[in-house]
Amino acid sequence: MANTDEVAKQFVTFYYQTFDQDRSKLAALYRDTSQLKFETNSSVGVTDIIQQLTSLPFEQVEHQVSTCDSQASSSKDNSILVLVTGKLLTGGESNALSYTQAFHLMPENNTYYVLNDVFRLTY
């Protein structure tokens, strides 16, 4: 079984670098069974998720990760739960917004994909 903290750190680094540069490239991390809850909006499947992410009302974004916690979700399938907190800067704004994001990662062919993704700004 993979070290969950190592997998989570690598995943989070890749996810936010890709999100900040070109959100459409996140499609490779989702499957048709994947679900995203972004604030109050829900999406299911790669196409709907990427449509939701690419239609967010900002073009420039920078994620600053504060914490990244993980744990094995199931010994049966080696899935991993990841919880991230951080700051989000959009469109050259100087005031960062706090956020929390949770991922449920499922193993597939020696890598992981996102089964569940929940994002929430925290005030």
Coordinates of N, CA, C and O in Angstrom, one line a residue:
M1 N 0.8 -1.2 0.0 CA 0.0 0.0 0.0 C 0.9 1.3 0.0 O 1.9 1.3 0.7
A2 N 0.5 2.2 -0.8 CA 1.3 3.5 -0.9 C 1.2 4.3 0.4 O 0.2 4.2 1.1
N3 N 2.2 5.1 0.6 CA 2.2 6.0 1.7 C 1.2 7.1 1.4 O 1.4 7.9 0.5
T4 N 0.2 7.2 2.2 CA -0.9 8.1 1.9 C -0.4 9.6 1.9 O -0.9 10.4 1.1
D5 N 0.5 9.9 2.8 CA 1.0 11.3 2.9 C 1.8 11.7 1.6 O 1.6 12.8 1.1
E6 N 2.6 10.7 1.2 CA 3.4 11.0 -0.1 C 2.5 11.1 -1.3 O 2.6 12.1 -2.1
V7 N 1.5 10.2 -1.4 CA 0.6 10.3 -2.5 C -0.2 11.6 -2.5 O -0.4 12.3 -3.5
A8 N -0.7 12.0 -1.3 CA -1.5 13.2 -1.1 C -0.7 14.4 -1.5 O -1.2 15.3 -2.2
K9 N 0.5 14.5 -1.0 CA 1.4 15.7 -1.3 C 1.7 15.8 -2.8 O 1.6 16.9 -3.4
Q10 N 2.0 14.7 -3.4 CA 2.3 14.7 -4.9 C 1.0 15.1 -5.7 O 1.1 15.9 -6.6
F11 N -0.1 14.5 -5.3 CA -1.4 14.8 -5.9 C -1.7 16.3 -5.8 O -2.1 17.0 -6.8
V12 N -1.7 16.8 -4.6 CA -2.1 18.2 -4.3 C -1.2 19.2 -5.1 O -1.7 20.1 -5.6
T13 N 0.1 18.9 -5.1 CA 1.0 19.8 -5.8 C 0.7 19.8 -7.3 O 0.6 20.8 -7.9
F14 N 0.5 18.6 -7.9 CA 0.1 18.5 -9.3 C -1.2 19.2 -9.6 O -1.4 19.9 -10.5
Y15 N -2.2 18.9 -8.7 CA -3.6 19.4 -8.9 C -3.6 20.9 -9.0 O -4.1 21.5 -9.9
Y16 N -3.0 21.5 -8.0 CA -3.1 23.0 -7.9 C -2.2 23.7 -8.9 O -2.6 24.7 -9.4
Q17 N -1.0 23.1 -9.2 CA -0.2 23.7 -10.3 C -1.0 23.7 -11.6 O -1.0 24.6 -12.4
T18 N -1.6 22.5 -11.9 CA -2.4 22.4 -13.1 C -3.6 23.3 -13.1 O -3.9 24.0 -14.1
F19 N -4.3 23.4 -12.0 CA -5.5 24.2 -11.9 C -5.1 25.7 -12.1 O -5.8 26.4 -12.9
D20 N -4.0 26.1 -11.5 CA -3.6 27.5 -11.7 C -3.1 27.9 -13.1 O -3.2 29.0 -13.5
Q21 N -2.6 26.9 -13.8 CA -2.1 27.1 -15.2 C -3.1 26.9 -16.3 O -3.2 27.7 -17.2
D22 N -3.8 25.8 -16.2 CA -4.8 25.5 -17.3 C -5.8 24.4 -16.7 O -5.5 23.2 -16.8
R23 N -6.9 24.9 -16.2 CA -7.9 24.0 -15.5 C -8.4 22.9 -16.5 O -8.8 21.8 -16.0
S24 N -8.4 23.1 -17.7 CA -8.9 22.1 -18.7 C -8.1 20.8 -18.6 O -8.6 19.7 -18.9
K25 N -6.8 21.0 -18.2 CA -5.9 19.8 -18.2 C -6.2 18.9 -17.0 O -5.5 17.9 -16.8
L26 N -7.1 19.3 -16.1 CA -7.4 18.5 -14.9 C -8.3 17.3 -15.4 O -8.5 16.4 -14.6
A27 N -8.8 17.3 -16.6 CA -9.7 16.2 -17.1 C -9.1 14.8 -16.9 O -9.8 13.9 -16.6
A28 N -7.8 14.7 -17.0 CA -7.1 13.4 -16.8 C -7.3 12.9 -15.4 O -7.1 11.7 -15.2
L29 N -7.6 13.7 -14.4 CA -7.7 13.3 -13.0 C -9.1 12.8 -12.7 O -9.3 12.3 -11.6
Y30 N -10.1 13.0 -13.6 CA -11.5 12.6 -13.3 C -11.9 11.5 -14.2 O -11.3 11.2 -15.2
R31 N -13.0 10.8 -13.8 CA -13.6 9.7 -14.6 C -15.1 10.1 -14.8 O -15.6 11.0 -14.1
D32 N -15.8 9.3 -15.6 CA -17.2 9.5 -15.8 C -18.0 9.3 -14.5 O -19.2 9.8 -14.4
T33 N -17.5 8.6 -13.5 CA -18.2 8.4 -12.2 C -17.8 9.4 -11.2 O -18.4 9.4 -10.1
S34 N -16.9 10.3 -11.5 CA -16.4 11.3 -10.6 C -17.5 12.4 -10.3 O -18.3 12.7 -11.2
Q35 N -17.4 12.9 -9.1 CA -18.4 13.9 -8.7 C -17.6 15.1 -8.1 O -16.6 15.0 -7.4
L36 N -18.1 16.3 -8.4 CA -17.5 17.6 -7.9 C -18.6 18.4 -7.3 O -19.7 18.6 -7.9
K37 N -18.4 18.9 -6.1 CA -19.3 19.9 -5.4 C -18.4 21.1 -5.2 O -17.5 21.1 -4.4
F38 N -18.7 22.1 -6.0 CA -17.9 23.4 -5.9 C -18.8 24.4 -5.3 O -19.7 24.9 -6.0
E39 N -18.6 24.8 -4.0 CA -19.6 25.6 -3.3 C -21.0 24.9 -3.4 O -21.1 23.9 -2.9
T40 N -21.9 25.5 -4.1 CA -23.3 25.0 -4.1 C -23.6 24.2 -5.4 O -24.7 23.7 -5.6
N41 N -22.6 24.2 -6.3 CA -22.8 23.6 -7.7 C -22.2 22.2 -7.7 O -21.1 22.0 -7.3
S42 N -23.0 21.3 -8.2 CA -22.6 19.9 -8.4 C -22.4 19.5 -9.8 O -23.2 19.9 -10.7
S43 N -21.5 18.6 -10.1 CA -21.2 18.1 -11.4 C -20.8 16.6 -11.3 O -20.2 16.2 -10.3
V44 N -21.2 15.9 -12.3 CA -20.9 14.5 -12.4 C -20.3 14.2 -13.7 O -20.8 14.6 -14.8
G45 N -19.1 13.5 -13.7 CA -18.5 13.1 -15.0 C -17.5 14.1 -15.5 O -17.5 15.3 -15.1
V46 N -16.5 13.7 -16.2 CA -15.4 14.5 -16.7 C -15.9 15.7 -17.4 O -15.4 16.9 -17.1
T47 N -16.7 15.6 -18.4 CA -17.2 16.7 -19.2 C -17.8 17.8 -18.3 O -17.5 19.0 -18.4
D48 N -18.8 17.4 -17.5 CA -19.4 18.4 -16.6 C -18.5 19.1 -15.6 O -18.6 20.3 -15.3
I49 N -17.6 18.3 -15.0 CA -16.7 18.8 -14.0 C -15.7 19.8 -14.7 O -15.6 20.9 -14.2
I50 N -15.2 19.5 -15.8 CA -14.3 20.4 -16.5 C -15.0 21.7 -17.0 O -14.5 22.8 -16.9
Q51 N -16.2 21.5 -17.4 CA -17.0 22.7 -17.8 C -17.2 23.6 -16.6 O -17.1 24.8 -16.7
Q52 N -17.5 23.0 -15.5 CA -17.7 23.8 -14.3 C -16.5 24.5 -13.9 O -16.5 25.7 -13.6
L53 N -15.3 23.8 -13.9 CA -14.1 24.4 -13.4 C -13.6 25.5 -14.4 O -13.1 26.6 -14.0
T54 N -13.8 25.3 -15.7 CA -13.3 26.3 -16.7 C -14.2 27.5 -16.8 O -13.8 28.5 -17.4
S55 N -15.4 27.4 -16.3 CA -16.3 28.5 -16.4 C -16.4 29.3 -15.1 O -17.2 30.2 -14.9
L56 N -15.5 29.1 -14.2 CA -15.4 29.9 -12.9 C -15.1 31.3 -13.3 O -14.4 31.6 -14.3
P57 N -15.6 32.3 -12.6 CA -15.5 33.7 -13.0 C -14.1 34.4 -12.7 O -14.1 35.5 -12.4
F58 N -13.1 33.6 -12.9 CA -11.7 34.2 -12.8 C -10.8 33.5 -13.8 O -11.0 32.3 -14.0
E59 N -9.9 34.2 -14.4 CA -8.9 33.6 -15.3 C -7.6 33.3 -14.5 O -7.0 32.3 -14.7
Q60 N -7.1 34.3 -13.8 CA -5.9 34.1 -13.0 C -6.2 33.6 -11.6 O -7.1 34.1 -11.0
V61 N -5.5 32.6 -11.2 CA -5.7 32.1 -9.8 C -4.4 31.5 -9.3 O -3.6 31.0 -10.0
E62 N -4.3 31.6 -8.0 CA -3.1 31.0 -7.3 C -3.6 30.4 -6.0 O -4.1 31.1 -5.1
H63 N -3.3 29.1 -5.9 CA -3.6 28.4 -4.6 C -2.4 28.4 -3.7 O -1.3 28.1 -4.2
Q64 N -2.6 28.7 -2.5 CA -1.5 28.6 -1.5 C -1.9 27.6 -0.4 O -2.8 27.9 0.4
V65 N -1.3 26.4 -0.5 CA -1.7 25.3 0.4 C -1.2 25.6 1.8 O 0.0 25.8 2.0
S66 N -2.0 25.5 2.8 CA -1.6 25.7 4.2 C -1.4 24.3 4.9 O -0.4 24.1 5.6
T67 N -2.4 23.4 4.7 CA -2.3 22.1 5.3 C -2.8 21.1 4.3 O -3.6 21.3 3.4
C68 N -2.3 19.9 4.4 CA -2.7 18.7 3.5 C -2.6 17.5 4.4 O -1.5 17.0 4.8
D69 N -3.8 17.0 4.7 CA -3.9 15.8 5.6 C -4.5 14.7 4.8 O -5.3 14.9 3.9
S70 N -4.1 13.4 5.1 CA -4.6 12.3 4.4 C -4.7 11.1 5.3 O -4.1 11.0 6.3
Q71 N -5.5 10.1 4.8 CA -5.6 8.9 5.5 C -6.2 7.8 4.5 O -6.9 8.2 3.6
A72 N -5.9 6.6 4.7 CA -6.4 5.5 3.9 C -7.9 5.5 4.2 O -8.4 5.6 5.3
S73 N -8.7 5.4 3.1 CA -10.1 5.3 3.2 C -10.6 3.9 3.3 O -11.6 3.6 4.0
S74 N -10.0 3.0 2.6 CA -10.4 1.6 2.6 C -9.2 0.7 2.3 O -8.5 0.9 1.3
S75 N -9.0 -0.3 3.1 CA -7.9 -1.2 2.9 C -8.3 -2.2 1.7 O -7.4 -2.7 1.1
K76 N -9.6 -2.2 1.5 CA -10.1 -3.1 0.4 C -9.6 -2.6 -1.0 O -9.2 -3.3 -1.9
D77 N -9.8 -1.3 -1.2 CA -9.4 -0.7 -2.5 C -8.3 0.2 -2.5 O -7.9 0.8 -3.5
N78 N -7.7 0.5 -1.3 CA -6.5 1.4 -1.2 C -6.8 2.8 -1.6 O -6.0 3.6 -2.0
S79 N -8.1 3.2 -1.4 CA -8.4 4.6 -1.7 C -7.9 5.5 -0.6 O -7.6 5.1 0.5
I80 N -7.8 6.8 -0.9 CA -7.2 7.8 0.0 C -8.1 9.0 0.1 O -8.6 9.5 -0.9
L81 N -8.4 9.5 1.4 CA -9.0 10.7 1.6 C -8.0 11.8 1.8 O -7.0 11.6 2.5
V82 N -8.2 13.0 1.2 CA -7.2 14.1 1.3 C -8.0 15.3 1.7 O -9.0 15.6 1.0
L83 N -7.6 16.0 2.7 CA -8.2 17.3 3.1 C -7.2 18.4 3.0 O -6.1 18.3 3.6
V84 N -7.5 19.5 2.3 CA -6.6 20.6 2.1 C -7.2 21.8 2.6 O -8.4 22.1 2.4
T85 N -6.4 22.7 3.2 CA -6.9 24.0 3.6 C -5.8 25.0 3.0 O -4.7 24.6 2.8
G86 N -6.3 26.2 2.7 CA -5.3 27.1 2.1 C -5.9 28.5 1.8 O -7.1 28.8 2.2
K87 N -5.2 29.2 1.0 CA -5.6 30.6 0.6 C -5.7 30.6 -0.9 O -4.9 29.9 -1.6
L88 N -6.6 31.4 -1.5 CA -6.8 31.5 -2.9 C -6.8 32.9 -3.3 O -7.5 33.7 -2.8
L89 N -5.9 33.2 -4.3 CA -5.8 34.6 -4.8 C -6.3 34.5 -6.3 O -5.9 33.7 -7.0
T90 N -7.2 35.4 -6.6 CA -7.8 35.4 -8.0 C -7.6 36.7 -8.6 O -7.6 37.8 -8.0
G91 N -7.3 36.7 -9.9 CA -7.3 37.9 -10.8 C -6.4 39.0 -10.2 O -6.8 40.2 -10.4
G92 N -5.3 38.8 -9.6 CA -4.4 39.8 -9.2 C -4.9 40.5 -7.9 O -4.3 41.5 -7.5
E93 N -5.9 39.9 -7.2 CA -6.4 40.4 -6.0 C -5.3 40.3 -4.9 O -4.5 39.4 -4.9
S94 N -5.3 41.2 -3.9 CA -4.3 41.1 -2.9 C -4.9 40.5 -1.6 O -4.1 40.1 -0.7
N95 N -6.2 40.4 -1.5 CA -6.9 39.8 -0.4 C -7.2 38.3 -0.7 O -8.0 38.0 -1.6
A96 N -6.5 37.4 0.0 CA -6.7 36.0 -0.3 C -8.0 35.5 0.4 O -8.4 36.0 1.5
L97 N -8.6 34.5 -0.2 CA -9.8 33.9 0.3 C -9.4 32.5 0.9 O -8.6 31.8 0.3
S98 N -9.9 32.2 2.0 CA -9.6 30.9 2.6 C -10.5 29.8 2.0 O -11.7 30.1 1.7
Y99 N -9.9 28.6 1.9 CA -10.7 27.5 1.3 C -10.4 26.2 2.0 O -9.3 26.0 2.6
T100 N -11.3 25.3 1.8 CA -11.1 23.9 2.2 C -11.5 23.0 1.0 O -12.5 23.3 0.4
Q101 N -10.7 22.0 0.8 CA -11.1 21.1 -0.3 C -10.7 19.7 0.1 O -9.7 19.4 0.7
A102 N -11.7 18.8 -0.2 CA -11.5 17.3 0.1 C -11.6 16.5 -1.2 O -12.4 16.8 -2.1
F103 N -10.7 15.6 -1.3 CA -10.6 14.7 -2.4 C -10.7 13.2 -1.9 O -10.1 12.9 -0.9
H104 N -11.4 12.4 -2.7 CA -11.4 10.9 -2.4 C -10.7 10.4 -3.7 O -11.2 10.4 -4.8
L105 N -9.5 9.9 -3.5 CA -8.7 9.3 -4.6 C -8.8 7.8 -4.6 O -8.7 7.1 -3.6
M106 N -9.0 7.4 -5.9 CA -9.2 5.9 -6.1 C -8.0 5.4 -6.9 O -7.6 6.1 -7.9
P107 N -7.4 4.3 -6.6 CA -6.3 3.7 -7.3 C -6.7 3.2 -8.7 O -7.9 2.7 -8.8
E108 N -5.9 3.4 -9.7 CA -6.1 2.9 -11.0 C -4.8 2.8 -11.8 O -4.2 3.8 -12.0
N109 N -4.4 1.6 -12.2 CA -3.2 1.4 -13.0 C -2.0 2.1 -12.4 O -1.4 2.9 -13.1
N110 N -1.7 1.9 -11.2 CA -0.5 2.4 -10.5 C -0.5 4.0 -10.4 O 0.5 4.6 -10.2
T111 N -1.7 4.5 -10.4 CA -1.9 6.0 -10.2 C -3.2 6.2 -9.5 O -3.8 5.2 -9.1
Y112 N -3.7 7.4 -9.3 CA -5.0 7.6 -8.7 C -5.8 8.6 -9.5 O -5.2 9.5 -10.2
Y113 N -7.1 8.5 -9.4 CA -8.0 9.5 -10.0 C -8.9 10.0 -8.9 O -9.0 9.4 -7.8
V114 N -9.6 11.1 -9.2 CA -10.5 11.7 -8.2 C -11.9 11.2 -8.4 O -12.5 11.4 -9.4
L115 N -12.4 10.5 -7.4 CA -13.8 10.0 -7.4 C -14.7 11.1 -6.8 O -15.7 11.4 -7.4
N116 N -14.3 11.7 -5.8 CA -15.1 12.8 -5.1 C -14.2 14.0 -4.9 O -13.1 13.8 -4.4
D117 N -14.8 15.2 -5.1 CA -14.0 16.4 -4.9 C -15.1 17.4 -4.4 O -16.1 17.7 -5.0
V118 N -14.8 18.0 -3.2 CA -15.6 18.9 -2.5 C -14.8 20.2 -2.2 O -13.8 20.1 -1.5
F119 N -15.3 21.3 -2.7 CA -14.6 22.6 -2.5 C -15.5 23.6 -1.8 O -16.6 23.7 -2.2
R120 N -14.9 24.3 -0.8 CA -15.7 25.3 -0.1 C -14.9 26.5 0.3 O -13.8 26.2 0.9
L121 N -15.3 27.7 0.0 CA -14.6 28.9 0.6 C -15.0 28.9 2.0 O -16.2 28.6 2.4
T122 N -14.1 29.3 2.9 CA -14.4 29.4 4.3 C -14.2 30.9 4.8 O -13.2 31.5 4.4
Y123 N -15.2 31.4 5.5 CA -15.2 32.8 5.9 C -15.1 32.9 7.4 O -15.5 32.1 8.1

